[in-house]
Coordinates of C-alpha atoms (C1' of nucleotides) in Angstrom, one line a residue:
Chain A
M245 CA -37.0 -62.2 -1.1
G246 CA -35.8 -65.7 0.3
Y247 CA -35.1 -66.2 4.1
A248 CA -37.8 -64.7 6.7
L249 CA -35.0 -64.3 9.9
D250 CA -37.0 -65.6 13.4
S251 CA -36.4 -64.7 17.0
I252 CA -33.1 -66.9 17.2
D253 CA -31.7 -65.5 14.1
T254 CA -32.0 -62.2 15.7
K255 CA -30.4 -62.8 18.8
I256 CA -27.7 -64.9 16.8
L257 CA -27.1 -61.4 15.0
A258 CA -27.3 -59.2 18.1
M259 CA -24.6 -60.9 19.5
L260 CA -21.9 -61.1 16.7
Q261 CA -22.8 -57.7 15.7
N262 CA -21.3 -56.8 19.6
N263 CA -19.0 -59.3 19.6
S264 CA -17.6 -61.3 16.3
N265 CA -15.3 -63.6 18.4
R266 CA -17.9 -65.0 20.3
T267 CA -17.9 -68.8 20.0
T268 CA -20.5 -70.5 18.9
K269 CA -20.2 -72.8 21.8
S270 CA -21.1 -70.0 23.9
I271 CA -23.7 -68.6 21.6
A272 CA -25.5 -72.0 21.7
E273 CA -25.1 -71.8 25.5
A274 CA -26.8 -68.8 25.8
L275 CA -29.7 -69.4 23.3
G276 CA -29.8 -73.4 25.1
M277 CA -29.0 -74.8 22.2
T278 CA -26.2 -76.9 20.7
T279 CA -23.4 -75.4 18.5
S280 CA -24.4 -77.3 15.2
P281 CA -28.1 -75.5 14.6
V282 CA -25.9 -71.8 15.9
F283 CA -23.4 -73.1 13.1
E284 CA -25.2 -73.8 10.5
R285 CA -27.5 -70.7 11.0
I286 CA -24.4 -68.3 10.9
K287 CA -23.9 -70.0 7.9
K288 CA -27.3 -69.2 6.2
L289 CA -27.2 -65.3 7.5
E290 CA -23.9 -65.0 6.4
K291 CA -24.7 -66.3 2.5
E292 CA -28.2 -64.9 2.6
G293 CA -25.9 -61.7 2.9
Y294 CA -27.7 -60.8 6.6
I295 CA -24.2 -60.5 7.9
K296 CA -21.8 -58.7 4.9
K297 CA -18.3 -59.2 7.2
Y298 CA -17.0 -59.6 10.0
V299 CA -14.3 -56.8 11.1
A300 CA -11.9 -55.1 13.7
V301 CA -12.6 -51.9 14.8
L302 CA -10.1 -49.9 15.7
D303 CA -9.2 -46.7 18.1
N304 CA -8.6 -43.9 15.8
K305 CA -7.4 -41.7 17.6
K306 CA -4.8 -44.0 19.2
I307 CA -3.7 -44.3 15.9
G308 CA -2.9 -40.9 15.2
L309 CA -6.7 -40.3 13.4
K310 CA -7.4 -37.7 15.9
L311 CA -10.1 -35.5 13.7
T312 CA -13.4 -36.2 12.5
V313 CA -15.6 -34.3 10.0
F314 CA -18.4 -33.7 8.3
I315 CA -18.6 -32.2 4.9
G316 CA -21.6 -31.4 3.1
I317 CA -21.7 -30.6 -0.3
T318 CA -23.8 -28.5 -3.4
L319 CA -22.4 -29.2 -6.6
Q320 CA -23.6 -26.8 -9.6
G321 CA -24.2 -29.3 -12.0
H322 CA -26.7 -32.2 -11.5
T323 CA -26.0 -34.0 -14.5
R324 CA -26.0 -37.9 -14.1
S325 CA -22.5 -37.9 -15.6
Y326 CA -21.3 -35.8 -13.5
L327 CA -22.3 -37.2 -10.6
E328 CA -21.0 -40.8 -11.1
K329 CA -18.0 -39.3 -12.1
F330 CA -17.9 -37.3 -8.7
V331 CA -18.7 -40.2 -6.2
K332 CA -15.6 -41.9 -8.1
E333 CA -13.4 -39.3 -7.4
I334 CA -14.1 -39.3 -3.4
N335 CA -13.9 -43.1 -3.4
N336 CA -10.0 -42.1 -4.1
F337 CA -9.8 -40.4 -1.3
P338 CA -8.2 -42.6 1.6
E339 CA -9.7 -39.8 3.8
I340 CA -13.6 -40.8 3.4
I341 CA -14.9 -43.2 4.9
E342 CA -18.7 -42.0 3.6
C343 CA -20.3 -40.4 1.1
H344 CA -23.9 -39.7 1.0
R345 CA -26.0 -38.9 -1.9
V346 CA -28.7 -37.0 0.4
S347 CA -31.5 -34.8 0.4
G348 CA -32.2 -31.6 1.8
N349 CA -29.6 -28.7 1.8
F350 CA -27.0 -30.9 0.5
D351 CA -26.2 -32.9 -2.1
Y352 CA -23.8 -34.7 -0.3
L353 CA -22.9 -35.4 2.8
L354 CA -19.3 -36.5 3.5
K355 CA -17.7 -37.9 6.5
L356 CA -13.8 -38.2 7.4
V357 CA -11.0 -39.5 9.0
V358 CA -7.8 -37.5 8.6
E359 CA -4.5 -36.7 11.4
D360 CA -5.4 -33.0 12.5
I361 CA -7.3 -29.4 11.9
E362 CA -3.8 -29.6 9.2
A363 CA -4.6 -32.3 7.1
Y364 CA -8.1 -31.7 7.0
E365 CA -6.9 -28.1 5.6
T366 CA -4.4 -30.0 3.3
F367 CA -7.2 -32.0 2.1
I368 CA -9.6 -29.5 1.5
I369 CA -7.0 -27.5 -0.9
S370 CA -5.3 -30.0 -2.6
K371 CA -8.1 -32.5 -3.3
L372 CA -11.5 -31.2 -2.5
T373 CA -11.8 -27.8 -3.6
L374 CA -9.9 -29.4 -7.7
L375 CA -13.0 -31.1 -8.3
P376 CA -15.2 -29.4 -11.3
Y377 CA -18.9 -28.4 -10.8
L378 CA -18.0 -28.0 -7.1
G379 CA -20.8 -25.3 -5.3
N380 CA -21.0 -24.6 -1.0
V381 CA -18.8 -26.6 0.7
Q382 CA -19.8 -26.6 4.3
S383 CA -17.5 -28.4 7.6
L384 CA -18.7 -29.7 10.4
I385 CA -16.1 -30.5 12.5
T386 CA -16.2 -33.0 15.1
L387 CA -15.7 -32.1 18.7
S388 CA -16.2 -34.9 20.5
T389 CA -18.2 -37.7 20.4
G390 CA -21.3 -38.6 22.1
K391 CA -22.5 -42.4 20.2
E392 CA -20.1 -43.5 17.1
T393 CA -21.4 -47.1 16.4
N394 CA -22.7 -50.0 13.5
E395 CA -25.0 -51.6 16.0
I396 CA -28.3 -51.9 15.0
D397 CA -30.6 -52.5 17.8
L398 CA -32.0 -55.9 16.6
S399 CA -35.3 -55.7 19.1
R400 CA -37.2 -53.6 17.2
I401 CA -37.3 -55.8 14.0
Chain B
M177 CA 1.5 -43.1 25.0
G178 CA 3.4 -46.8 25.7
Y179 CA 3.5 -47.9 22.6
A180 CA 4.7 -47.8 19.0
L181 CA 3.1 -49.3 15.8
D182 CA 6.1 -50.9 13.3
S183 CA 5.2 -51.9 10.0
I184 CA 4.3 -55.4 11.4
D185 CA 1.4 -53.9 13.3
T186 CA 0.0 -52.2 11.2
K187 CA -0.2 -54.7 8.1
I188 CA -2.2 -56.7 10.6
L189 CA -4.3 -54.4 11.9
A190 CA -4.9 -53.8 8.1
M191 CA -6.1 -57.5 7.9
L192 CA -8.4 -57.9 10.6
Q193 CA -10.2 -54.4 10.0
N194 CA -10.4 -55.6 6.4
N195 CA -11.5 -59.2 8.0
S196 CA -11.4 -60.1 11.3
N197 CA -12.5 -64.1 10.7
R198 CA -8.7 -64.3 9.0
T199 CA -6.5 -66.4 11.0
T200 CA -3.6 -66.0 12.0
K201 CA -2.3 -68.7 9.7
S202 CA -3.5 -66.5 7.0
I203 CA -1.9 -63.5 8.2
A204 CA 1.6 -64.8 9.5
E205 CA 1.9 -66.5 6.2
A206 CA 1.0 -63.2 4.6
L207 CA 3.7 -62.2 6.2
G208 CA 6.5 -64.2 5.9
M209 CA 6.0 -65.4 10.0
T210 CA 4.9 -67.9 12.1
T211 CA 2.0 -68.4 14.0
S212 CA 3.0 -67.3 18.0
P213 CA 4.3 -63.7 17.1
V214 CA 1.5 -62.8 15.2
F215 CA -0.8 -64.3 17.9
E216 CA 1.5 -62.5 20.4
R217 CA 0.7 -58.8 18.4
I218 CA -2.7 -59.5 18.1
K219 CA -2.8 -59.5 22.0
K220 CA -1.7 -57.4 22.4
L221 CA -3.0 -55.0 20.2
E222 CA -6.1 -55.4 21.1
K223 CA -4.8 -55.1 25.1
E224 CA -3.0 -51.9 23.8
G225 CA -6.4 -50.6 22.8
Y226 CA -5.6 -50.2 19.2
I227 CA -8.3 -52.8 18.5
K228 CA -11.5 -51.9 20.0
K229 CA -13.2 -54.6 19.6
Y230 CA -14.3 -57.3 16.6
V231 CA -17.8 -56.8 15.2
A232 CA -20.6 -58.4 12.5
V233 CA -21.4 -55.8 9.6
L234 CA -24.8 -56.3 9.4
D235 CA -26.9 -55.2 6.4
N236 CA -28.9 -52.8 7.4
K237 CA -31.4 -52.7 4.4
K238 CA -32.1 -57.0 4.5
I239 CA -33.5 -56.4 7.9
G240 CA -35.6 -53.7 7.1
L241 CA -33.9 -50.5 8.3
K242 CA -33.8 -49.3 4.8
L243 CA -33.1 -45.3 5.5
T244 CA -30.2 -43.9 6.5
V245 CA -30.8 -40.0 7.9
F246 CA -28.4 -37.1 9.2
I247 CA -30.1 -35.0 11.6
G248 CA -28.0 -31.3 11.5
I249 CA -29.3 -29.5 15.3
T250 CA -28.9 -26.3 17.1
L251 CA -29.5 -25.9 21.1
Q252 CA -31.1 -22.3 22.4
G253 CA -29.1 -22.9 25.6
H254 CA -25.4 -24.1 26.0
T255 CA -25.3 -24.4 29.1
R256 CA -22.7 -27.3 29.6
S257 CA -25.4 -29.5 32.1
Y258 CA -27.5 -29.3 29.3
L259 CA -25.5 -30.2 27.1
E260 CA -24.9 -33.4 29.0
K261 CA -28.2 -34.0 29.6
F262 CA -29.0 -33.9 25.5
V263 CA -26.9 -36.4 25.4
K264 CA -27.7 -38.8 28.1
E265 CA -31.0 -38.7 26.0
I266 CA -30.3 -39.1 22.1
N267 CA -28.5 -42.3 23.9
N268 CA -31.5 -43.9 24.7
F269 CA -33.0 -43.8 21.4
P270 CA -32.2 -46.5 19.4
E271 CA -32.4 -45.4 16.2
I272 CA -29.4 -43.3 17.0
I273 CA -26.4 -44.2 15.9
E274 CA -23.9 -41.5 16.2
C275 CA -24.3 -38.4 18.1
H276 CA -21.5 -35.9 17.5
R277 CA -21.3 -32.4 18.9
V278 CA -19.4 -30.2 15.9
S279 CA -18.2 -26.7 15.4
G280 CA -19.9 -25.1 12.3
N281 CA -23.7 -24.5 11.5
F282 CA -25.0 -26.9 13.8
D283 CA -24.3 -27.5 17.3
Y284 CA -24.5 -31.8 17.1
L285 CA -24.9 -34.2 14.3
L286 CA -26.4 -36.8 14.6
K287 CA -27.1 -40.3 11.9
L288 CA -29.8 -42.8 12.4
V289 CA -30.7 -45.7 10.9
V290 CA -34.7 -46.7 10.4
E291 CA -37.4 -48.5 8.9
D292 CA -38.7 -45.7 6.2
I293 CA -40.2 -42.1 5.9
E294 CA -42.4 -43.0 8.2
A295 CA -40.6 -44.5 11.3
Y296 CA -38.4 -41.7 10.8
E297 CA -41.6 -38.9 11.3
T298 CA -42.8 -40.9 13.9
F299 CA -39.1 -40.4 15.2
I300 CA -39.1 -36.6 14.9
I301 CA -42.7 -36.4 16.1
S302 CA -42.8 -38.5 19.1
K303 CA -39.2 -38.5 20.2
L304 CA -37.0 -35.6 18.9
T305 CA -39.3 -32.9 19.3
L306 CA -39.9 -33.2 22.8
L307 CA -36.8 -32.6 24.0
P308 CA -36.3 -28.8 25.7
Y309 CA -34.3 -26.3 24.5
L310 CA -34.1 -27.4 21.0
G311 CA -33.3 -24.8 18.1
N312 CA -33.1 -25.3 14.7
V313 CA -33.3 -28.9 13.1
Q314 CA -31.8 -29.8 9.6
S315 CA -32.7 -33.2 7.9
L316 CA -30.6 -34.7 5.2
I317 CA -32.2 -38.1 4.0
T318 CA -30.0 -40.4 2.4
L319 CA -30.9 -41.2 -1.4
S320 CA -28.1 -43.4 -1.9
T321 CA -24.9 -44.3 -0.4
G322 CA -21.3 -44.4 -2.5
K323 CA -19.1 -45.6 0.4
E324 CA -20.1 -46.7 4.1
T325 CA -17.2 -47.6 6.0
N326 CA -15.0 -48.3 8.9
E327 CA -12.1 -49.4 7.3
I328 CA -9.1 -46.5 8.2
D329 CA -6.3 -46.3 5.0
L330 CA -3.4 -47.4 7.3
S331 CA -0.9 -46.5 4.5
R332 CA -0.8 -43.4 5.8
I333 CA 0.7 -43.6 9.2
Chain C
dA250 C1' -51.9 -91.5 6.9
dT251 C1' -47.1 -91.3 4.6
dT252 C1' -44.0 -88.6 2.3
dT253 C1' -40.9 -85.0 2.4
dT254 C1' -38.3 -81.1 4.9
dA255 C1' -35.9 -79.0 8.2
dA256 C1' -33.9 -77.9 12.4
dC257 C1' -32.2 -80.1 15.8
dA258 C1' -28.7 -83.4 19.3
dG259 C1' -25.0 -85.7 19.1
dA260 C1' -20.5 -87.6 17.9
dA261 C1' -16.1 -87.7 15.4
dT262 C1' -12.5 -85.0 13.0
dA263 C1' -10.3 -81.2 11.4
dA264 C1' -8.5 -77.1 12.1
dT265 C1' -7.0 -73.3 15.2
dT266 C1' -6.4 -71.0 19.0
dT267 C1' -3.0 -70.5 22.9
dT268 C1' 0.5 -72.1 26.0
dC269 C1' 5.3 -73.5 26.9
dT270 C1' 10.1 -73.7 25.6
dT271 C1' 14.5 -72.3 23.3
dT272 C1' 16.9 -69.8 20.6
dA273 C1' 18.3 -65.7 17.9
dA274 C1' 18.9 -61.0 18.2
dT275 C1' 19.3 -56.5 19.8
dA276 C1' 19.7 -53.2 23.5
dA277 C1' 21.5 -52.1 27.9
dT278 C1' 24.9 -52.4 31.5
dT279 C1' 29.3 -52.5 33.4
Chain D
dA112 C1' 34.6 -54.7 24.5
dA113 C1' 32.8 -58.6 27.2
dT114 C1' 28.6 -59.4 29.6
dT115 C1' 23.9 -59.0 30.8
dA116 C1' 18.8 -57.6 29.6
dT117 C1' 15.1 -57.5 26.9
dT118 C1' 12.4 -58.8 23.1
dA119 C1' 10.8 -60.9 19.4
dA120 C1' 10.4 -65.1 16.9
dA121 C1' 10.8 -70.1 16.2
dG122 C1' 8.4 -74.2 17.1
dA123 C1' 6.2 -78.1 19.1
dA124 C1' 2.1 -79.2 22.2
dA125 C1' -2.0 -79.0 24.7
dA126 C1' -6.6 -77.3 25.0
dT127 C1' -10.4 -75.4 22.6
dT128 C1' -13.3 -74.1 18.2
dA129 C1' -14.9 -75.0 14.3
dT130 C1' -17.0 -78.5 10.9
dT131 C1' -18.5 -82.5 9.1
dC132 C1' -21.7 -85.8 9.1
dT133 C1' -25.2 -89.6 10.7
dG134 C1' -29.5 -90.1 12.9
dT135 C1' -33.8 -88.0 15.0
dT136 C1' -37.8 -85.1 16.1
dA137 C1' -41.3 -82.1 14.6
dA138 C1' -43.4 -79.7 11.5
dA139 C1' -45.5 -79.4 6.8
dA140 C1' -46.7 -80.9 2.7
dT141 C1' -49.3 -84.2 0.1

DNA sequence: ATTTTAACAGAATAATTTTCTTTAATAATT
DNA sequence: AATTATTAAAGAAAATTATTCTGTTAAAAT
C-alpha cells in the first residue's frame, strides 16, 4: 500500500481530526519538533489519501434541520443493474447524507437530515416511495443523539 | 435565537463545509467581496455556533478500519436512570462513533467502525453483551457505501 | 567503508489571518 | 424630514502562519 504510518503520523492525524485549524506550529510544539517536518508529513498524509478532506462541521439544528432519520430498506429485486440505479437515484436526494448497502435484515440503510417530521413525510411520499422495486421500508426517527462524530480513535491502530 | 443567516452566510457555510481550508480570500473573491467582511462573518458563524468545529476527514479503510457496522438495540427496561447509564457506557467504547436514541423497531441505533469482522465479533462478545438489560440486538454489516458525508445541502434553507 | 536516502532543523520568503480605521448605507429616533 | 445610531463593508497595516529552500544528521543500503 506504499506507506506505513508511524506514531508521529497517527498523532498528527489525531490532532487534525479533532481540530483541523490547529497550526502546524502548535502541532510541532506538541510533538517536540519544528514546523518543517510536521508540514511535510501533513502534505504527505494528504497526498497519500489518509486525509481525504478538511471540512467545517455545522450545527444542523441551528440551521433548521432538526430531524435525523435512519431508513432501512429492502428491495424486491436484486439485479445488479437495478441496485446501481437505486444508489444513483438516492444520491440525487439532497436529504440523504449516507447510503450503505448492508447485510442483515435490510438491503440498504439510509441516513437523512430534514427540517422536521413534515419534511420527512414529504420525502417518503413524494420521493422515496416513487422508486420502483421497493420492498419493506422501516424508519427509525432519532429522538436524541448521545454521540455523533467522525473522529476515529487512533490509539488502537 | 439571536441571529438570522442571510444568503451570503449560507454560501460561506456551503464553501467551508466542502473545504474548510479554503482561504477567506478565495471565498471573498467567489462572493465579490473583500476579505474583512468575510472574515468577520466566519468568526460570527463560529461564535454563534453555526460552525461547531473544523475537522480532517480520514480514510478509515486506509487506516485499517475496514468495517462499518450499524447495530439496532432494544432494551428490556426503560427507566430513565438506566437509559442514561447505557449511553454513558456506550460513550466509553472507542469503536462507537454514533449513538442515537430512536423510535421505531429499536431503542438505540449505533454506528461503529472496526478493523474487520473479527474485531466486530470481539466487540459484541466482550463489550456489548456485557451490558445489562440488553434485549434484542440486530446488526447491519456494511457491504459497500454509496454515500457517506456530513455535508448538508444548504440550498434548501 | 562508502554511498544513498530520508527526516529533521533552521532560516528566509510568500501568503494568509487578524486588527484597525474609515466610509457608505440602512434603520431608528426625534 | 432631519438627525442620530447601527451595521456592513472596504482598504490598509500588522501579526502570524504556511511554504520553500538549504544544510545537517542519522539511518539504511550497497
